[in-house]
PDB file of C-alpha atoms in Angstrom:
ATOM      1  CA  MET A   1    -101.701 193.018   6.889  1.00 66.00           C
ATOM      2  CA  GLN A   2     -99.747 196.040   6.950  1.00 77.00           C
ATOM      3  CA  THR A   3    -101.469 199.545   7.730  1.00 90.00           C
ATOM      4  CA  HIS A   4     -99.814 202.551   7.275  1.00 95.00           C
ATOM      5  CA  SER A   5    -100.637 205.994   7.248  1.00 97.00           C
ATOM      6  CA  LEU A   6     -99.991 208.000   4.724  1.00 97.00           C
ATOM      7  CA  ILE A   7     -99.196 211.949   5.289  1.00 97.00           C
ATOM      8  CA  ALA A   8    -100.040 215.127   3.227  1.00 97.00           C
ATOM      9  CA  HIS A   9     -97.256 216.741   1.019  1.00 97.00           C
ATOM     10  CA  PRO A  10     -96.737 219.894   3.024  1.00 95.00           C
ATOM     11  CA  GLY A  11     -97.196 222.188  -0.153  1.00 95.00           C
ATOM     12  CA  PHE A  12    -101.016 220.491  -0.676  1.00 96.00           C
ATOM     13  CA  ALA A  13    -103.382 221.404   2.571  1.00 95.00           C
ATOM     14  CA  PRO A  14    -106.733 218.818   1.884  1.00 97.00           C
ATOM     15  CA  ALA A  15    -109.448 220.670   2.674  1.00 96.00           C
ATOM     16  CA  ALA A  16    -111.592 218.237   4.735  1.00 96.00           C
ATOM     17  CA  VAL A  17    -109.474 215.085   4.975  1.00 98.00           C
ATOM     18  CA  LYS A  18    -108.153 214.171   7.845  1.00 97.00           C
ATOM     19  CA  LYS A  19    -106.020 210.514   7.720  1.00 98.00           C
ATOM     20  CA  VAL A  20    -105.619 208.726   4.389  1.00 98.00           C
ATOM     21  CA  THR A  21    -104.782 204.879   5.638  1.00 98.00           C
ATOM     22  CA  ALA A  22    -103.417 202.320   3.563  1.00 98.00           C
ATOM     23  CA  ARG A  23    -103.141 198.669   3.646  1.00 95.00           C
ATOM     24  CA  VAL A  24    -101.572 195.807   2.302  1.00 94.00           C
ATOM     25  CA  THR A  25    -102.293 192.259   2.177  1.00 92.00           C
ATOM     26  CA  PRO A  26    -101.341 189.177   0.738  1.00 90.00           C
ATOM     27  CA  ASP A  27    -103.404 187.013  -0.175  1.00 87.00           C
ATOM     28  CA  GLY A  28    -102.645 183.818  -1.591  1.00 85.00           C
ATOM     29  CA  GLU A  29    -103.747 184.753  -5.794  1.00 91.00           C
ATOM     30  CA  TRP A  30    -103.850 187.465  -4.491  1.00 93.00           C
ATOM     31  CA  LEU A  31    -102.061 191.530  -2.922  1.00 94.00           C
ATOM     32  CA  ARG A  32    -105.748 192.528  -1.391  1.00 96.00           C
ATOM     33  CA  LEU A  33    -105.236 196.637  -1.086  1.00 97.00           C
ATOM     34  CA  ARG A  34    -107.427 198.965   1.059  1.00 98.00           C
ATOM     35  CA  TRP A  35    -107.402 202.646   1.054  1.00 98.00           C
ATOM     36  CA  ARG A  36    -109.139 204.569   4.075  1.00 98.00           C
ATOM     37  CA  ILE A  37    -110.143 208.067   3.903  1.00 98.00           C
ATOM     38  CA  GLU A  38    -111.435 210.526   6.744  1.00 98.00           C
ATOM     39  CA  GLY A  39    -113.455 213.965   6.836  1.00 97.00           C
ATOM     40  CA  ALA A  40    -114.417 212.247   2.664  1.00 96.00           C
ATOM     41  CA  GLN A  41    -117.219 214.640   2.903  1.00 96.00           C
ATOM     42  CA  LYS A  42    -115.681 216.688  -0.051  1.00 96.00           C
ATOM     43  CA  LEU A  43    -114.730 214.182  -2.028  1.00 97.00           C
ATOM     44  CA  ILE A  44    -114.626 213.960  -5.035  1.00 96.00           C
ATOM     45  CA  VAL A  45    -114.889 210.314  -6.709  1.00 96.00           C
ATOM     46  CA  PRO A  46    -114.425 209.627 -10.613  1.00 96.00           C
ATOM     47  CA  PRO A  47    -117.486 208.805 -12.128  1.00 95.00           C
ATOM     48  CA  PHE A  48    -118.438 204.582 -12.943  1.00 94.00           C
ATOM     49  CA  ALA A  49    -115.709 203.944 -16.431  1.00 95.00           C
ATOM     50  CA  GLY A  50    -116.168 200.592 -16.270  1.00 92.00           C
ATOM     51  CA  LYS A  51    -112.656 198.144 -16.397  1.00 94.00           C
ATOM     52  CA  GLY A  52    -109.973 198.905 -18.198  1.00 95.00           C
ATOM     53  CA  ARG A  53    -106.132 200.643 -18.654  1.00 97.00           C
ATOM     54  CA  ALA A  54    -106.451 204.665 -18.693  1.00 96.00           C
ATOM     55  CA  ASP A  55    -103.741 206.834 -18.203  1.00 95.00           C
ATOM     56  CA  GLY A  56    -103.120 210.188 -16.645  1.00 95.00           C
ATOM     57  CA  LEU A  57    -105.414 208.810 -13.477  1.00 96.00           C
ATOM     58  CA  TRP A  58    -103.483 210.686 -10.942  1.00 94.00           C
ATOM     59  CA  GLN A  59    -105.181 213.510 -12.651  1.00 94.00           C
ATOM     60  CA  ALA A  60    -107.911 212.750 -10.238  1.00 97.00           C
ATOM     61  CA  THR A  61    -108.208 211.079  -7.164  1.00 98.00           C
ATOM     62  CA  CYS A  62    -106.460 207.531  -7.179  1.00 98.00           C
ATOM     63  CA  PHE A  63    -104.897 205.333  -5.589  1.00 98.00           C
ATOM     64  CA  GLU A  64    -101.466 204.170  -5.524  1.00 98.00           C
ATOM     65  CA  ILE A  65     -98.685 201.544  -4.881  1.00 97.00           C
ATOM     66  CA  PHE A  66     -95.294 201.709  -6.054  1.00 97.00           C
ATOM     67  CA  ILE A  67     -93.405 198.650  -5.381  1.00 96.00           C
ATOM     68  CA  GLN A  68     -89.489 197.765  -6.479  1.00 96.00           C
ATOM     69  CA  PRO A  69     -87.333 194.476  -5.828  1.00 94.00           C
ATOM     70  CA  PRO A  70     -84.541 194.785  -3.806  1.00 91.00           C
ATOM     71  CA  GLY A  71     -81.492 195.957  -5.029  1.00 90.00           C
ATOM     72  CA  GLU A  72     -83.111 196.782  -8.311  1.00 93.00           C
ATOM     73  CA  ALA A  73     -82.895 200.317 -10.147  1.00 95.00           C
ATOM     74  CA  GLY A  74     -86.388 199.839 -11.520  1.00 96.00           C
ATOM     75  CA  TYR A  75     -89.834 199.693 -10.372  1.00 97.00           C
ATOM     76  CA  VAL A  76     -93.111 199.004 -10.513  1.00 97.00           C
ATOM     77  CA  GLU A  77     -96.407 202.188 -11.121  1.00 97.00           C
ATOM     78  CA  LEU A  78     -99.783 201.094 -10.013  1.00 97.00           C
ATOM     79  CA  ASN A  79    -102.776 203.339 -10.435  1.00 98.00           C
ATOM     80  CA  LEU A  80    -105.965 202.790  -9.803  1.00 98.00           C
ATOM     81  CA  SER A  81    -109.222 204.966  -9.923  1.00 98.00           C
ATOM     82  CA  PRO A  82    -112.843 204.233  -8.526  1.00 97.00           C
ATOM     83  CA  SER A  83    -113.457 205.086 -11.360  1.00 97.00           C
ATOM     84  CA  GLU A  84    -112.789 201.206 -12.295  1.00 96.00           C
ATOM     85  CA  ARG A  85    -110.125 201.964 -14.977  1.00 97.00           C
ATOM     86  CA  TRP A  86    -106.112 201.250 -13.596  1.00 98.00           C
ATOM     87  CA  ASN A  87    -102.814 200.491 -15.502  1.00 98.00           C
ATOM     88  CA  ALA A  88     -98.853 199.528 -14.956  1.00 97.00           C
ATOM     89  CA  TYR A  89     -96.665 200.312 -15.451  1.00 98.00           C
ATOM     90  CA  ASP A  90     -92.723 199.360 -15.652  1.00 97.00           C
ATOM     91  CA  PHE A  91     -89.565 201.462 -14.796  1.00 98.00           C
ATOM     92  CA  VAL A  92     -85.460 200.694 -15.391  1.00 97.00           C
ATOM     93  CA  ALA A  93     -84.318 203.541 -12.877  1.00 96.00           C
ATOM     94  CA  TYR A  94     -86.582 206.946 -11.168  1.00 96.00           C
ATOM     95  CA  ARG A  95     -88.932 207.718 -14.323  1.00 96.00           C
ATOM     96  CA  GLN A  96     -86.614 206.279 -16.523  1.00 97.00           C
ATOM     97  CA  GLY A  97     -88.065 203.299 -19.258  1.00 96.00           C
ATOM     98  CA  MET A  98     -91.712 203.347 -18.252  1.00 97.00           C
ATOM     99  CA  SER A  99     -93.668 200.628 -20.177  1.00 97.00           C
ATOM    100  CA  GLU A 100     -97.044 199.419 -19.564  1.00 96.00           C
ATOM    101  CA  ARG A 101     -96.937 196.539 -17.464  1.00 97.00           C
ATOM    102  CA  SER A 102     -98.648 192.718 -18.177  1.00 95.00           C
ATOM    103  CA  PHE A 103    -101.320 191.860 -17.399  1.00 94.00           C
ATOM    104  CA  PRO A 104    -103.063 188.706 -17.135  1.00 92.00           C
ATOM    105  CA  ARG A 105    -106.572 189.669 -15.911  1.00 93.00           C
ATOM    106  CA  GLU A 106    -107.714 193.350 -14.456  1.00 95.00           C
ATOM    107  CA  PRO A 107    -107.498 194.648 -11.082  1.00 96.00           C
ATOM    108  CA  SER A 108    -110.432 194.514  -9.318  1.00 95.00           C
ATOM    109  CA  CYS A 109    -112.006 197.927  -7.738  1.00 95.00           C
ATOM    110  CA  ALA A 110    -114.375 199.061  -5.519  1.00 95.00           C
ATOM    111  CA  MET A 111    -114.659 201.772  -3.505  1.00 96.00           C
ATOM    112  CA  ARG A 112    -117.566 203.269  -1.349  1.00 96.00           C
ATOM    113  CA  LYS A 113    -118.188 206.537   0.888  1.00 95.00           C
ATOM    114  CA  GLY A 114    -120.449 208.100   3.654  1.00 91.00           C
ATOM    115  CA  GLU A 115    -120.401 211.543   5.009  1.00 86.00           C
ATOM    116  CA  ALA A 116    -117.331 211.346   7.050  1.00 94.00           C
ATOM    117  CA  LEU A 117    -115.576 208.000   5.987  1.00 97.00           C
ATOM    118  CA  ALA A 118    -114.824 206.974   2.077  1.00 98.00           C
ATOM    119  CA  ILE A 119    -112.890 203.073   1.656  1.00 98.00           C
ATOM    120  CA  PHE A 120    -111.340 202.417  -1.695  1.00 98.00           C
ATOM    121  CA  ASP A 121    -110.115 198.702  -2.116  1.00 98.00           C
ATOM    122  CA  ALA A 122    -108.024 197.126  -4.659  1.00 97.00           C
ATOM    123  CA  ALA A 123    -107.583 192.793  -5.583  1.00 96.00           C
ATOM    124  CA  VAL A 124    -104.633 193.123  -8.026  1.00 96.00           C
ATOM    125  CA  PRO A 125    -103.480 189.268  -8.910  1.00 95.00           C
ATOM    126  CA  ALA A 126     -99.899 188.197  -7.461  1.00 93.00           C
ATOM    127  CA  SER A 127     -98.698 186.948 -10.574  1.00 93.00           C
ATOM    128  CA  ALA A 128     -98.470 190.534 -12.490  1.00 94.00           C
ATOM    129  CA  LEU A 129     -96.234 191.738  -9.647  1.00 94.00           C
ATOM    130  CA  PRO A 130     -92.667 190.660  -8.627  1.00 91.00           C
ATOM    131  CA  SER A 131     -92.339 188.218  -5.696  1.00 87.00           C
ATOM    132  CA  ALA A 132     -91.953 189.432  -2.372  1.00 84.00           C
ATOM    133  CA  PRO A 133     -90.261 190.268  -0.771  1.00 91.00           C
ATOM    134  CA  TRP A 134     -89.634 193.470  -2.205  1.00 93.00           C
ATOM    135  CA  ARG A 135     -89.742 197.921  -0.988  1.00 94.00           C
ATOM    136  CA  TYR A 136     -93.380 199.632  -1.801  1.00 95.00           C
ATOM    137  CA  GLY A 137     -94.686 202.812  -1.280  1.00 96.00           C
ATOM    138  CA  MET A 138     -98.662 203.313  -1.338  1.00 97.00           C
ATOM    139  CA  ALA A 139     -99.844 206.605  -2.540  1.00 98.00           C
ATOM    140  CA  ALA A 140    -102.782 208.143  -2.802  1.00 98.00           C
ATOM    141  CA  VAL A 141    -104.174 211.670  -5.190  1.00 98.00           C
ATOM    142  CA  ILE A 142    -107.551 213.593  -3.749  1.00 98.00           C
ATOM    143  CA  GLU A 143    -109.585 215.564  -5.417  1.00 98.00           C
ATOM    144  CA  GLU A 144    -111.792 217.793  -3.152  1.00 97.00           C
ATOM    145  CA  GLU A 145    -114.570 220.584  -3.643  1.00 96.00           C
ATOM    146  CA  GLY A 146    -113.009 223.832  -4.643  1.00 95.00           C
ATOM    147  CA  GLY A 147    -109.974 222.400  -6.582  1.00 94.00           C
ATOM    148  CA  THR A 148    -108.282 221.142  -3.911  1.00 97.00           C
ATOM    149  CA  LYS A 149    -105.942 218.273  -4.922  1.00 97.00           C
ATOM    150  CA  SER A 150    -103.820 216.932  -1.942  1.00 98.00           C
ATOM    151  CA  PHE A 151    -101.118 214.013  -2.184  1.00 98.00           C
ATOM    152  CA  TRP A 152    -100.702 211.863   0.214  1.00 98.00           C
ATOM    153  CA  ALA A 153     -97.749 208.838   0.645  1.00 97.00           C
ATOM    154  CA  LEU A 154     -96.066 207.130   3.007  1.00 95.00           C
ATOM    155  CA  ALA A 155     -92.748 209.861   3.119  1.00 94.00           C
ATOM    156  CA  HIS A 156     -92.286 212.725   1.052  1.00 92.00           C
ATOM    157  CA  ASN A 157     -89.064 213.914  -0.361  1.00 86.00           C
ATOM    158  CA  ALA A 158     -89.503 217.254  -2.537  1.00 80.00           C
ATOM    159  CA  ASP A 159     -90.456 220.672  -2.517  1.00 88.00           C
ATOM    160  CA  LYS A 160     -93.421 219.280  -5.462  1.00 91.00           C
ATOM    161  CA  PRO A 161     -95.178 215.622  -5.025  1.00 94.00           C
ATOM    162  CA  ASP A 162     -92.952 212.711  -6.222  1.00 95.00           C
ATOM    163  CA  PHE A 163     -94.716 208.727  -5.828  1.00 96.00           C
ATOM    164  CA  HIS A 164     -91.903 208.473  -7.904  1.00 96.00           C
ATOM    165  CA  ASP A 165     -89.033 209.367  -5.777  1.00 94.00           C
ATOM    166  CA  PRO A 166     -86.909 206.345  -3.651  1.00 91.00           C
ATOM    167  CA  ALA A 167     -87.388 208.081  -0.004  1.00 90.00           C
ATOM    168  CA  CYS A 168     -91.534 207.128  -0.606  1.00 92.00           C
ATOM    169  CA  PHE A 169     -90.437 203.495  -0.612  1.00 93.00           C
ATOM    170  CA  ALA A 170     -90.323 203.296   3.004  1.00 92.00           C
ATOM    171  CA  ALA A 171     -92.377 200.257   3.482  1.00 92.00           C
ATOM    172  CA  GLU A 172     -91.303 196.533   3.078  1.00 92.00           C
ATOM    173  CA  LEU A 173     -93.066 193.099   2.092  1.00 89.00           C
ATOM    174  CA  ALA A 174     -91.401 190.203   3.084  1.00 86.00           C
ATOM    175  CA  ALA A 175     -91.117 186.501   1.516  1.00 73.00           C
ATOM    176  CA  PRO A 176     -94.356 184.704   2.226  1.00 68.00           C
ATOM    177  CA  ASP A 177     -93.398 181.716   4.945  1.00 54.00           C
ATOM    178  CA  ARG A 178     -93.538 178.480   3.079  1.00 46.00           C
ATOM    179  CA  ALA A 179     -92.808 176.546   6.129  1.00 40.00           C
TER     180      ALA A 179
END
């Protein structure tokens, strides 16, 4: 299990959110992901829409992971919404050659929100992702009341938020121990 503190992009300050952490837990046939939002009193959660693929999820509260095998220019982008909508894309290089990634079954998503804390959990079929080891970046778009959007990632490297930037792929997942 690896837990990371995400950083809000300095050009897009949150209204009430104080901290966002993200966690990756490989679990056999599943990759379990968790984002924890502290200061969630103004958080806007997209309404339930049921499972299914959708584009443009990043335009509202959304959670993302980017996965890149070592030595490759290509990477996978996975978008997960509290609405239960999701999508996955393959890129052949930085923002190039985008195509929808095949998935053997849909990810499972759940959001729990209290006054001060929200937790978003997802379980993603491991068979749908590249085999570890890989570099990855976890990110979140957080929408709050009053039209405030903040963009959280492991790192930022530009004037505008860009989760596709290789600088954001700041964590590594080792290959599973087969012993």
